[in-house]
């Protein structure tokens, strides 16, 4: 029987835009609702978690999990530049208190892909004022974080910087992040600066950011090409975390790198709903790579999961991923917790088709249905089932 360290966090993750619904002041809402836009679905009411968050927390608690990751939506807190909504701050404070009342450790993300529309119109991350605008938002949130230990400043900055080029081209990529074109380096640099500014404000918390780990693997002797490919898309963002309180690892699959760059998923490979290779070993490999890159920085698994319509496959993937994670822990890597993506089937940035959730959500009634994979994860977390 594999046992995890005392105090290990077992939980599930969500983000505000993907679950709350009607995030009308955000840049992504504007993108979704642009006439003739390139995204197949609009977020709309999403999972209505803005109103149903107590039910979501009750589900997490009922499974025997002890942690919940969610994001605070900047576009709600500051819908107009300089106007801080006390009502919205109180809304997120109630969620934090709801976690604490249920003995759930809140893992709070301050930025999960979306920004206020005014921020984007004012130049976005490359505006000279961007860092101080983000710092102002972080300062506004600080008073509601009482009782919070873990704070993620920015979710997947490497994806944000790569998505910038995708949005400019009005093209929705189906590839994993690691097979996409390199990030917009000006945006990458701006995000690094904003992260460091946020860290200066978050001295009372365990603060870090999360990185989309792509498990780059060289083939046919392309080791040098693989290192170069990985630096811009992943490693430069890991390096920034060398002095942080933790690093969030988010891993789903791998990317094979040849002499000319990323290779297609092998024709005979098992695939997920969105065409990614079924590769649960990605999690353990990502943890090892991260630990090698920034030794001594505690690791928190802030996302790991699979898009599948077969819930038994979700449990199979999770078991294999956790086995690799446990082996990394046994080898001495400091891993503090595992937060599954996602608690709910939700809006996956343009479409509702990929189902990552431990819980199904009826698109009309918003009824939550707990899947067997959720109960399986809870049983692993509580020791009712051995890994």
mmCIF file of C-alpha atoms in Angstrom:
data_model
loop_
_atom_site.group_PDB
_atom_site.id
_atom_site.type_symbol
_atom_site.label_atom_id
_atom_site.label_comp_id
_atom_site.label_asym_id
_atom_site.label_seq_id
_atom_site.Cartn_x
_atom_site.Cartn_y
_atom_site.Cartn_z
ATOM 1 C CA UNK A 1 0.000 0.000 0.000
ATOM 2 C CA UNK A 2 1.360 3.404 -1.023
ATOM 3 C CA UNK A 3 0.985 6.083 1.616
ATOM 4 C CA UNK A 4 1.427 9.808 1.121
ATOM 5 C CA UNK A 5 3.049 12.243 3.577
ATOM 6 C CA UNK A 6 1.196 13.508 6.637
ATOM 7 C CA UNK A 7 -0.636 16.729 5.873
ATOM 8 C CA UNK A 8 -0.805 15.937 2.146
ATOM 9 C CA UNK A 9 -3.453 18.000 0.370
ATOM 10 C CA UNK A 10 -6.030 16.007 -1.579
ATOM 11 C CA UNK A 11 -8.447 18.074 -3.564
ATOM 12 C CA UNK A 12 -9.945 19.305 -6.795
ATOM 13 C CA UNK A 13 -9.565 22.508 -8.781
ATOM 14 C CA UNK A 14 -11.730 24.976 -10.683
ATOM 15 C CA UNK A 15 -11.407 28.474 -12.109
ATOM 16 C CA UNK A 16 -13.855 31.349 -11.901
ATOM 17 C CA UNK A 17 -14.500 31.999 -15.591
ATOM 18 C CA UNK A 18 -14.944 28.325 -16.366
ATOM 19 C CA UNK A 19 -17.493 27.647 -13.637
ATOM 20 C CA UNK A 20 -19.122 30.809 -12.266
ATOM 21 C CA UNK A 21 -20.925 32.074 -15.362
ATOM 22 C CA UNK A 22 -21.722 35.535 -16.712
ATOM 23 C CA UNK A 23 -18.272 36.999 -16.212
ATOM 24 C CA UNK A 24 -19.383 39.878 -18.405
ATOM 25 C CA UNK A 25 -16.612 42.377 -17.602
ATOM 26 C CA UNK A 26 -13.774 40.083 -18.702
ATOM 27 C CA UNK A 27 -11.719 40.056 -21.873
ATOM 28 C CA UNK A 28 -12.570 36.426 -22.584
ATOM 29 C CA UNK A 29 -16.314 37.133 -22.374
ATOM 30 C CA UNK A 30 -15.827 39.781 -25.043
ATOM 31 C CA UNK A 31 -13.842 37.321 -27.152
ATOM 32 C CA UNK A 32 -16.534 34.634 -26.853
ATOM 33 C CA UNK A 33 -19.311 37.014 -27.796
ATOM 34 C CA UNK A 34 -17.598 38.733 -30.690
ATOM 35 C CA UNK A 35 -19.826 38.499 -33.797
ATOM 36 C CA UNK A 36 -18.424 35.842 -36.105
ATOM 37 C CA UNK A 37 -15.890 34.761 -33.473
ATOM 38 C CA UNK A 38 -13.764 31.643 -33.766
ATOM 39 C CA UNK A 39 -14.815 29.922 -30.519
ATOM 40 C CA UNK A 40 -17.482 27.201 -30.864
ATOM 41 C CA UNK A 41 -19.226 27.836 -27.510
ATOM 42 C CA UNK A 42 -19.822 30.746 -25.153
ATOM 43 C CA UNK A 43 -19.361 30.338 -21.423
ATOM 44 C CA UNK A 44 -22.792 31.803 -20.648
ATOM 45 C CA UNK A 45 -24.033 30.612 -17.271
ATOM 46 C CA UNK A 46 -21.164 28.090 -17.130
ATOM 47 C CA UNK A 47 -21.831 25.829 -14.093
ATOM 48 C CA UNK A 48 -23.568 28.628 -12.155
ATOM 49 C CA UNK A 49 -20.977 28.166 -9.435
ATOM 50 C CA UNK A 50 -21.238 31.855 -8.638
ATOM 51 C CA UNK A 51 -24.459 30.910 -6.841
ATOM 52 C CA UNK A 52 -23.926 27.177 -6.285
ATOM 53 C CA UNK A 53 -20.470 27.262 -4.714
ATOM 54 C CA UNK A 54 -21.773 25.945 -1.334
ATOM 55 C CA UNK A 55 -23.007 22.815 -3.106
ATOM 56 C CA UNK A 56 -19.643 22.422 -4.814
ATOM 57 C CA UNK A 57 -17.820 22.683 -1.490
ATOM 58 C CA UNK A 58 -20.236 20.214 0.084
ATOM 59 C CA UNK A 59 -19.344 17.723 -2.645
ATOM 60 C CA UNK A 60 -15.608 18.171 -2.066
ATOM 61 C CA UNK A 61 -16.092 17.634 1.666
ATOM 62 C CA UNK A 62 -18.379 14.633 1.173
ATOM 63 C CA UNK A 63 -15.737 12.873 -0.912
ATOM 64 C CA UNK A 64 -13.254 13.016 1.960
ATOM 65 C CA UNK A 65 -10.979 15.513 0.214
ATOM 66 C CA UNK A 66 -9.332 18.242 2.262
ATOM 67 C CA UNK A 67 -8.504 20.991 -0.252
ATOM 68 C CA UNK A 68 -10.176 23.076 -2.934
ATOM 69 C CA UNK A 69 -8.473 25.294 -5.500
ATOM 70 C CA UNK A 70 -10.464 28.137 -7.020
ATOM 71 C CA UNK A 71 -9.750 31.525 -8.535
ATOM 72 C CA UNK A 72 -10.776 35.048 -7.710
ATOM 73 C CA UNK A 73 -11.973 36.900 -10.798
ATOM 74 C CA UNK A 74 -10.193 40.217 -11.310
ATOM 75 C CA UNK A 75 -12.914 41.396 -13.723
ATOM 76 C CA UNK A 76 -15.483 41.091 -10.935
ATOM 77 C CA UNK A 77 -13.296 42.730 -8.289
ATOM 78 C CA UNK A 78 -12.363 45.658 -10.542
ATOM 79 C CA UNK A 79 -14.923 45.806 -13.382
ATOM 80 C CA UNK A 80 -13.943 49.398 -14.139
ATOM 81 C CA UNK A 81 -10.416 50.652 -13.616
ATOM 82 C CA UNK A 82 -10.012 51.979 -10.115
ATOM 83 C CA UNK A 83 -13.436 50.811 -8.936
ATOM 84 C CA UNK A 84 -13.089 47.979 -6.407
ATOM 85 C CA UNK A 85 -16.315 46.109 -5.752
ATOM 86 C CA UNK A 86 -16.787 45.498 -2.034
ATOM 87 C CA UNK A 87 -19.680 43.171 -2.826
ATOM 88 C CA UNK A 88 -17.503 40.944 -4.975
ATOM 89 C CA UNK A 89 -14.726 40.910 -2.399
ATOM 90 C CA UNK A 90 -17.358 39.767 0.108
ATOM 91 C CA UNK A 91 -18.492 37.056 -2.325
ATOM 92 C CA UNK A 92 -15.032 35.513 -2.492
ATOM 93 C CA UNK A 93 -14.560 35.949 1.235
ATOM 94 C CA UNK A 94 -17.671 33.816 1.732
ATOM 95 C CA UNK A 95 -16.132 31.069 -0.413
ATOM 96 C CA UNK A 96 -12.941 31.160 1.670
ATOM 97 C CA UNK A 97 -14.999 30.974 4.851
ATOM 98 C CA UNK A 98 -17.033 28.152 3.319
ATOM 99 C CA UNK A 99 -13.832 26.192 2.769
ATOM 100 C CA UNK A 100 -12.609 26.815 6.318
ATOM 101 C CA UNK A 101 -15.992 25.864 7.825
ATOM 102 C CA UNK A 102 -15.800 22.535 5.988
ATOM 103 C CA UNK A 103 -12.158 21.930 6.997
ATOM 104 C CA UNK A 104 -11.058 22.378 3.382
ATOM 105 C CA UNK A 105 -7.731 24.075 2.711
ATOM 106 C CA UNK A 106 -8.398 26.896 0.229
ATOM 107 C CA UNK A 107 -5.832 27.212 -2.551
ATOM 108 C CA UNK A 108 -6.550 30.609 -4.078
ATOM 109 C CA UNK A 109 -5.505 31.631 -7.586
ATOM 110 C CA UNK A 110 -5.472 35.374 -8.259
ATOM 111 C CA UNK A 111 -5.323 35.218 -12.056
ATOM 112 C CA UNK A 112 -6.589 32.273 -14.111
ATOM 113 C CA UNK A 113 -6.272 33.412 -17.755
ATOM 114 C CA UNK A 114 -8.893 36.191 -17.723
ATOM 115 C CA UNK A 115 -8.436 39.920 -17.119
ATOM 116 C CA UNK A 116 -10.871 42.835 -16.998
ATOM 117 C CA UNK A 117 -11.771 44.015 -20.492
ATOM 118 C CA UNK A 118 -10.630 47.538 -19.593
ATOM 119 C CA UNK A 119 -7.169 46.124 -18.775
ATOM 120 C CA UNK A 120 -6.891 44.556 -22.213
ATOM 121 C CA UNK A 121 -8.120 47.709 -23.947
ATOM 122 C CA UNK A 122 -5.545 49.722 -21.995
ATOM 123 C CA UNK A 123 -2.704 47.666 -23.473
ATOM 124 C CA UNK A 124 -2.914 44.433 -21.505
ATOM 125 C CA UNK A 125 0.228 42.938 -20.016
ATOM 126 C CA UNK A 126 2.609 44.927 -22.189
ATOM 127 C CA UNK A 127 1.268 48.297 -21.075
ATOM 128 C CA UNK A 128 3.791 50.251 -18.970
ATOM 129 C CA UNK A 129 1.141 50.391 -16.221
ATOM 130 C CA UNK A 130 0.329 46.653 -16.253
ATOM 131 C CA UNK A 131 2.426 45.646 -13.252
ATOM 132 C CA UNK A 132 1.086 48.372 -10.998
ATOM 133 C CA UNK A 133 -2.474 47.616 -12.120
ATOM 134 C CA UNK A 134 -2.001 43.986 -11.145
ATOM 135 C CA UNK A 135 -0.357 45.006 -7.873
ATOM 136 C CA UNK A 136 -3.353 47.239 -7.078
ATOM 137 C CA UNK A 137 -5.691 44.301 -7.650
ATOM 138 C CA UNK A 138 -3.587 42.031 -5.416
ATOM 139 C CA UNK A 139 -3.622 44.652 -2.664
ATOM 140 C CA UNK A 140 -7.414 44.904 -2.951
ATOM 141 C CA UNK A 141 -7.747 41.143 -2.418
ATOM 142 C CA UNK A 142 -5.333 40.876 0.524
ATOM 143 C CA UNK A 143 -7.902 41.743 3.242
ATOM 144 C CA UNK A 144 -10.154 38.797 2.359
ATOM 145 C CA UNK A 145 -7.370 36.199 2.462
ATOM 146 C CA UNK A 146 -7.375 35.689 6.223
ATOM 147 C CA UNK A 147 -7.026 31.964 6.902
ATOM 148 C CA UNK A 148 -5.595 31.228 3.451
ATOM 149 C CA UNK A 149 -2.175 29.570 3.337
ATOM 150 C CA UNK A 150 -1.620 28.871 -0.381
ATOM 151 C CA UNK A 151 -1.869 31.597 -3.035
ATOM 152 C CA UNK A 152 -1.135 31.131 -6.742
ATOM 153 C CA UNK A 153 -0.378 34.487 -8.368
ATOM 154 C CA UNK A 154 -0.819 33.622 -12.057
ATOM 155 C CA UNK A 155 -2.040 30.371 -13.599
ATOM 156 C CA UNK A 156 0.071 28.948 -16.421
ATOM 157 C CA UNK A 157 1.919 32.088 -17.554
ATOM 158 C CA UNK A 158 3.547 30.031 -20.283
ATOM 159 C CA UNK A 159 0.115 29.222 -21.725
ATOM 160 C CA UNK A 160 -0.960 32.856 -21.399
ATOM 161 C CA UNK A 161 2.036 33.983 -23.412
ATOM 162 C CA UNK A 162 1.465 31.311 -26.062
ATOM 163 C CA UNK A 163 -2.275 31.995 -26.220
ATOM 164 C CA UNK A 164 -1.530 35.640 -27.008
ATOM 165 C CA UNK A 165 -0.306 34.705 -30.450
ATOM 166 C CA UNK A 166 -3.233 32.318 -30.926
ATOM 167 C CA UNK A 167 -5.801 35.009 -30.120
ATOM 168 C CA UNK A 168 -4.102 37.493 -32.440
ATOM 169 C CA UNK A 169 -4.506 34.938 -35.234
ATOM 170 C CA UNK A 170 -8.118 34.225 -34.157
ATOM 171 C CA UNK A 171 -7.348 30.538 -34.154
ATOM 172 C CA UNK A 172 -8.209 28.003 -31.477
ATOM 173 C CA UNK A 173 -5.411 25.433 -31.213
ATOM 174 C CA UNK A 174 -6.296 21.830 -30.404
ATOM 175 C CA UNK A 175 -2.652 20.974 -29.723
ATOM 176 C CA UNK A 176 -1.219 20.763 -26.243
ATOM 177 C CA UNK A 177 0.660 23.863 -25.183
ATOM 178 C CA UNK A 178 4.066 22.372 -25.859
ATOM 179 C CA UNK A 179 3.316 21.864 -29.547
ATOM 180 C CA UNK A 180 2.171 25.448 -30.055
ATOM 181 C CA UNK A 181 4.349 28.280 -31.369
ATOM 182 C CA UNK A 182 6.671 29.877 -28.799
ATOM 183 C CA UNK A 183 5.272 32.474 -26.423
ATOM 184 C CA UNK A 184 5.126 36.171 -27.073
ATOM 185 C CA UNK A 185 8.301 36.994 -25.142
ATOM 186 C CA UNK A 186 7.222 40.545 -24.325
ATOM 187 C CA UNK A 187 4.136 39.155 -22.602
ATOM 188 C CA UNK A 188 6.203 36.442 -20.906
ATOM 189 C CA UNK A 189 8.545 39.092 -19.499
ATOM 190 C CA UNK A 190 5.607 41.222 -18.363
ATOM 191 C CA UNK A 191 4.008 38.274 -16.565
ATOM 192 C CA UNK A 192 7.287 37.525 -14.802
ATOM 193 C CA UNK A 193 7.466 41.130 -13.605
ATOM 194 C CA UNK A 194 3.825 41.055 -12.467
ATOM 195 C CA UNK A 195 4.386 37.805 -10.589
ATOM 196 C CA UNK A 196 7.334 39.255 -8.722
ATOM 197 C CA UNK A 197 5.307 42.341 -7.823
ATOM 198 C CA UNK A 198 2.524 40.141 -6.469
ATOM 199 C CA UNK A 199 5.048 38.140 -4.445
ATOM 200 C CA UNK A 200 6.163 41.388 -2.803
ATOM 201 C CA UNK A 201 2.586 41.888 -1.583
ATOM 202 C CA UNK A 202 2.021 38.266 -0.482
ATOM 203 C CA UNK A 203 4.647 38.010 2.226
ATOM 204 C CA UNK A 204 2.197 36.472 4.728
ATOM 205 C CA UNK A 205 1.351 33.517 2.472
ATOM 206 C CA UNK A 206 2.893 30.588 0.694
ATOM 207 C CA UNK A 207 2.944 32.169 -2.735
ATOM 208 C CA UNK A 208 3.973 30.885 -6.142
ATOM 209 C CA UNK A 209 2.659 30.433 -9.630
ATOM 210 C CA UNK A 210 1.631 27.414 -11.689
ATOM 211 C CA UNK A 211 3.256 26.191 -14.895
ATOM 212 C CA UNK A 212 1.834 24.016 -17.661
ATOM 213 C CA UNK A 213 4.400 21.206 -17.756
ATOM 214 C CA UNK A 214 4.625 19.537 -21.162
ATOM 215 C CA UNK A 215 6.970 16.596 -20.569
ATOM 216 C CA UNK A 216 9.134 17.274 -23.593
ATOM 217 C CA UNK A 217 10.843 14.076 -24.721
ATOM 218 C CA UNK A 218 13.543 14.063 -27.416
ATOM 219 C CA UNK A 219 13.469 11.430 -30.128
ATOM 220 C CA UNK A 220 16.083 10.456 -32.705
ATOM 221 C CA UNK A 221 18.848 12.172 -30.738
ATOM 222 C CA UNK A 222 17.177 15.604 -30.698
ATOM 223 C CA UNK A 223 18.362 16.384 -27.167
ATOM 224 C CA UNK A 224 19.701 19.865 -27.942
ATOM 225 C CA UNK A 225 16.618 20.764 -29.953
ATOM 226 C CA UNK A 226 14.414 19.548 -27.109
ATOM 227 C CA UNK A 227 16.232 21.701 -24.542
ATOM 228 C CA UNK A 228 15.891 24.759 -26.761
ATOM 229 C CA UNK A 229 12.220 24.040 -27.468
ATOM 230 C CA UNK A 230 11.476 23.589 -23.767
ATOM 231 C CA UNK A 231 13.263 26.685 -22.535
ATOM 232 C CA UNK A 232 10.941 29.243 -24.085
ATOM 233 C CA UNK A 233 7.744 27.254 -23.474
ATOM 234 C CA UNK A 234 8.360 25.956 -19.953
ATOM 235 C CA UNK A 235 11.767 26.204 -18.338
ATOM 236 C CA UNK A 236 12.100 29.990 -18.244
ATOM 237 C CA UNK A 237 8.872 30.061 -16.228
ATOM 238 C CA UNK A 238 10.078 27.356 -13.858
ATOM 239 C CA UNK A 239 13.319 29.228 -13.298
ATOM 240 C CA UNK A 240 11.388 32.286 -12.083
ATOM 241 C CA UNK A 241 10.008 30.170 -9.219
ATOM 242 C CA UNK A 242 13.434 29.287 -7.811
ATOM 243 C CA UNK A 243 12.915 31.629 -4.841
ATOM 244 C CA UNK A 244 9.161 31.115 -4.427
ATOM 245 C CA UNK A 245 7.420 29.340 -1.563
ATOM 246 C CA UNK A 246 6.191 26.634 -3.929
ATOM 247 C CA UNK A 247 5.685 25.850 -7.603
ATOM 248 C CA UNK A 248 2.397 24.593 -8.997
ATOM 249 C CA UNK A 249 2.881 21.684 -11.401
ATOM 250 C CA UNK A 250 0.154 21.107 -13.985
ATOM 251 C CA UNK A 251 0.652 18.060 -16.193
ATOM 252 C CA UNK A 252 -1.596 16.060 -18.503
ATOM 253 C CA UNK A 253 0.411 14.507 -21.346
ATOM 254 C CA UNK A 254 3.768 14.580 -23.120
ATOM 255 C CA UNK A 255 5.178 16.187 -26.284
ATOM 256 C CA UNK A 256 7.744 14.410 -28.440
ATOM 257 C CA UNK A 257 10.428 16.656 -29.933
ATOM 258 C CA UNK A 258 12.373 15.823 -33.069
ATOM 259 C CA UNK A 259 15.019 17.690 -35.027
ATOM 260 C CA UNK A 260 12.422 20.076 -36.473
ATOM 261 C CA UNK A 261 10.315 20.594 -33.368
ATOM 262 C CA UNK A 262 7.168 19.026 -31.946
ATOM 263 C CA UNK A 263 6.000 15.789 -33.517
ATOM 264 C CA UNK A 264 2.390 14.681 -33.955
ATOM 265 C CA UNK A 265 0.910 12.262 -31.452
ATOM 266 C CA UNK A 266 1.913 8.782 -32.658
ATOM 267 C CA UNK A 267 -0.752 7.265 -34.894
ATOM 268 C CA UNK A 268 -1.084 4.181 -32.695
ATOM 269 C CA UNK A 269 -1.240 6.116 -29.415
ATOM 270 C CA UNK A 270 -4.227 6.009 -27.107
ATOM 271 C CA UNK A 271 -5.869 9.444 -27.098
ATOM 272 C CA UNK A 272 -8.123 11.547 -24.917
ATOM 273 C CA UNK A 273 -11.269 13.375 -26.042
ATOM 274 C CA UNK A 274 -9.215 16.346 -27.243
ATOM 275 C CA UNK A 275 -6.644 14.248 -29.061
ATOM 276 C CA UNK A 276 -3.891 14.396 -26.461
ATOM 277 C CA UNK A 277 -1.894 11.240 -25.865
ATOM 278 C CA UNK A 278 -3.101 9.187 -22.900
ATOM 279 C CA UNK A 279 0.078 9.418 -20.866
ATOM 280 C CA UNK A 280 -0.437 9.397 -17.080
ATOM 281 C CA UNK A 281 3.315 9.072 -16.546
ATOM 282 C CA UNK A 282 3.406 12.761 -17.454
ATOM 283 C CA UNK A 283 2.728 13.736 -13.856
ATOM 284 C CA UNK A 284 5.662 11.946 -12.270
ATOM 285 C CA UNK A 285 7.929 13.027 -15.101
ATOM 286 C CA UNK A 286 6.855 16.669 -14.719
ATOM 287 C CA UNK A 287 7.541 16.574 -11.005
ATOM 288 C CA UNK A 288 11.018 15.134 -11.567
ATOM 289 C CA UNK A 289 11.840 17.707 -14.249
ATOM 290 C CA UNK A 290 10.641 20.555 -12.060
ATOM 291 C CA UNK A 291 12.589 19.303 -9.051
ATOM 292 C CA UNK A 292 15.729 19.012 -11.177
ATOM 293 C CA UNK A 293 15.246 22.500 -12.581
ATOM 294 C CA UNK A 294 14.517 24.294 -9.283
ATOM 295 C CA UNK A 295 15.741 21.964 -6.514
ATOM 296 C CA UNK A 296 14.442 22.594 -3.021
ATOM 297 C CA UNK A 297 11.233 24.373 -4.056
ATOM 298 C CA UNK A 298 8.161 22.568 -2.658
ATOM 299 C CA UNK A 299 5.819 21.255 -5.343
ATOM 300 C CA UNK A 300 2.036 21.364 -5.303
ATOM 301 C CA UNK A 301 0.156 19.504 -8.035
ATOM 302 C CA UNK A 302 -2.370 22.181 -8.927
ATOM 303 C CA UNK A 303 -3.815 20.374 -11.966
ATOM 304 C CA UNK A 304 -3.820 16.854 -13.374
ATOM 305 C CA UNK A 305 -6.596 15.010 -15.139
ATOM 306 C CA UNK A 306 -8.019 13.705 -18.387
ATOM 307 C CA UNK A 307 -10.718 14.670 -20.866
ATOM 308 C CA UNK A 308 -12.753 11.507 -21.299
ATOM 309 C CA UNK A 309 -16.353 10.385 -21.611
ATOM 310 C CA UNK A 310 -15.415 7.068 -19.967
ATOM 311 C CA UNK A 311 -15.284 7.609 -16.228
ATOM 312 C CA UNK A 312 -13.536 4.287 -15.669
ATOM 313 C CA UNK A 313 -10.751 5.620 -17.870
ATOM 314 C CA UNK A 314 -10.532 8.689 -15.621
ATOM 315 C CA UNK A 315 -9.998 6.486 -12.582
ATOM 316 C CA UNK A 316 -7.429 4.424 -14.494
ATOM 317 C CA UNK A 317 -5.537 7.558 -15.516
ATOM 318 C CA UNK A 318 -5.620 8.981 -11.990
ATOM 319 C CA UNK A 319 -4.304 5.760 -10.454
ATOM 320 C CA UNK A 320 -1.404 5.619 -12.893
ATOM 321 C CA UNK A 321 -0.604 9.320 -12.448
ATOM 322 C CA UNK A 322 -0.645 9.017 -8.655
ATOM 323 C CA UNK A 323 1.579 5.948 -8.812
ATOM 324 C CA UNK A 324 4.216 7.952 -10.678
ATOM 325 C CA UNK A 325 3.782 10.830 -8.250
ATOM 326 C CA UNK A 326 4.245 8.540 -5.260
ATOM 327 C CA UNK A 327 7.421 7.114 -6.754
ATOM 328 C CA UNK A 328 8.789 10.656 -7.099
ATOM 329 C CA UNK A 329 7.933 11.361 -3.454
ATOM 330 C CA UNK A 330 9.638 8.132 -2.393
ATOM 331 C CA UNK A 331 12.740 9.358 -4.200
ATOM 332 C CA UNK A 332 12.807 12.389 -1.938
ATOM 333 C CA UNK A 333 10.971 15.064 -3.957
ATOM 334 C CA UNK A 334 8.981 17.432 -1.753
ATOM 335 C CA UNK A 335 5.388 17.258 -3.001
ATOM 336 C CA UNK A 336 2.748 18.844 -0.775
ATOM 337 C CA UNK A 337 -0.512 17.867 -2.448
ATOM 338 C CA UNK A 338 -2.563 16.750 -5.445
ATOM 339 C CA UNK A 339 -5.459 18.823 -6.813
ATOM 340 C CA UNK A 340 -7.375 17.112 -9.597
ATOM 341 C CA UNK A 341 -8.552 19.023 -12.667
ATOM 342 C CA UNK A 342 -11.368 19.458 -12.524
ATOM 343 C CA UNK A 343 -14.054 19.218 -9.895
ATOM 344 C CA UNK A 344 -16.736 19.949 -12.508
ATOM 345 C CA UNK A 345 -17.303 19.372 -16.189
ATOM 346 C CA UNK A 346 -16.942 22.996 -17.221
ATOM 347 C CA UNK A 347 -16.159 25.512 -19.940
ATOM 348 C CA UNK A 348 -12.818 24.540 -21.432
ATOM 349 C CA UNK A 349 -11.908 27.844 -23.055
ATOM 350 C CA UNK A 350 -14.174 27.773 -26.070
ATOM 351 C CA UNK A 351 -16.066 24.526 -25.715
ATOM 352 C CA UNK A 352 -17.999 22.380 -23.277
ATOM 353 C CA UNK A 353 -17.181 19.175 -25.190
ATOM 354 C CA UNK A 354 -14.100 17.993 -23.206
ATOM 355 C CA UNK A 355 -15.242 16.516 -19.899
ATOM 356 C CA UNK A 356 -12.466 16.690 -17.305
ATOM 357 C CA UNK A 357 -14.748 16.710 -14.288
ATOM 358 C CA UNK A 358 -15.125 14.433 -11.310
ATOM 359 C CA UNK A 359 -18.690 15.746 -11.248
ATOM 360 C CA UNK A 360 -21.062 16.049 -14.211
ATOM 361 C CA UNK A 361 -23.111 19.235 -14.568
ATOM 362 C CA UNK A 362 -26.429 19.309 -16.418
ATOM 363 C CA UNK A 363 -26.186 22.183 -18.898
ATOM 364 C CA UNK A 364 -29.862 23.154 -18.382
ATOM 365 C CA UNK A 365 -30.609 22.542 -14.700
ATOM 366 C CA UNK A 366 -27.028 22.732 -13.332
ATOM 367 C CA UNK A 367 -27.698 19.546 -11.371
ATOM 368 C CA UNK A 368 -24.438 18.057 -10.109
ATOM 369 C CA UNK A 369 -23.914 14.298 -10.432
ATOM 370 C CA UNK A 370 -20.922 12.850 -8.646
ATOM 371 C CA UNK A 371 -19.072 10.336 -10.831
ATOM 372 C CA UNK A 372 -17.549 7.085 -9.555
ATOM 373 C CA UNK A 373 -14.079 8.507 -10.298
ATOM 374 C CA UNK A 374 -14.727 11.225 -7.721
ATOM 375 C CA UNK A 375 -15.576 8.703 -5.047
ATOM 376 C CA UNK A 376 -12.536 6.672 -6.076
ATOM 377 C CA UNK A 377 -10.261 9.696 -5.569
ATOM 378 C CA UNK A 378 -11.878 10.329 -2.199
ATOM 379 C CA UNK A 379 -11.310 6.726 -1.201
ATOM 380 C CA UNK A 380 -7.627 7.039 -2.137
ATOM 381 C CA UNK A 381 -7.347 10.260 -0.175
ATOM 382 C CA UNK A 382 -8.865 8.771 2.964
ATOM 383 C CA UNK A 383 -7.144 5.399 2.687
ATOM 384 C CA UNK A 384 -10.390 3.518 2.123
ATOM 385 C CA UNK A 385 -8.823 2.258 -1.114
ATOM 386 C CA UNK A 386 -5.151 1.401 -1.581
ATOM 387 C CA UNK A 387 -3.215 2.719 -4.573
#
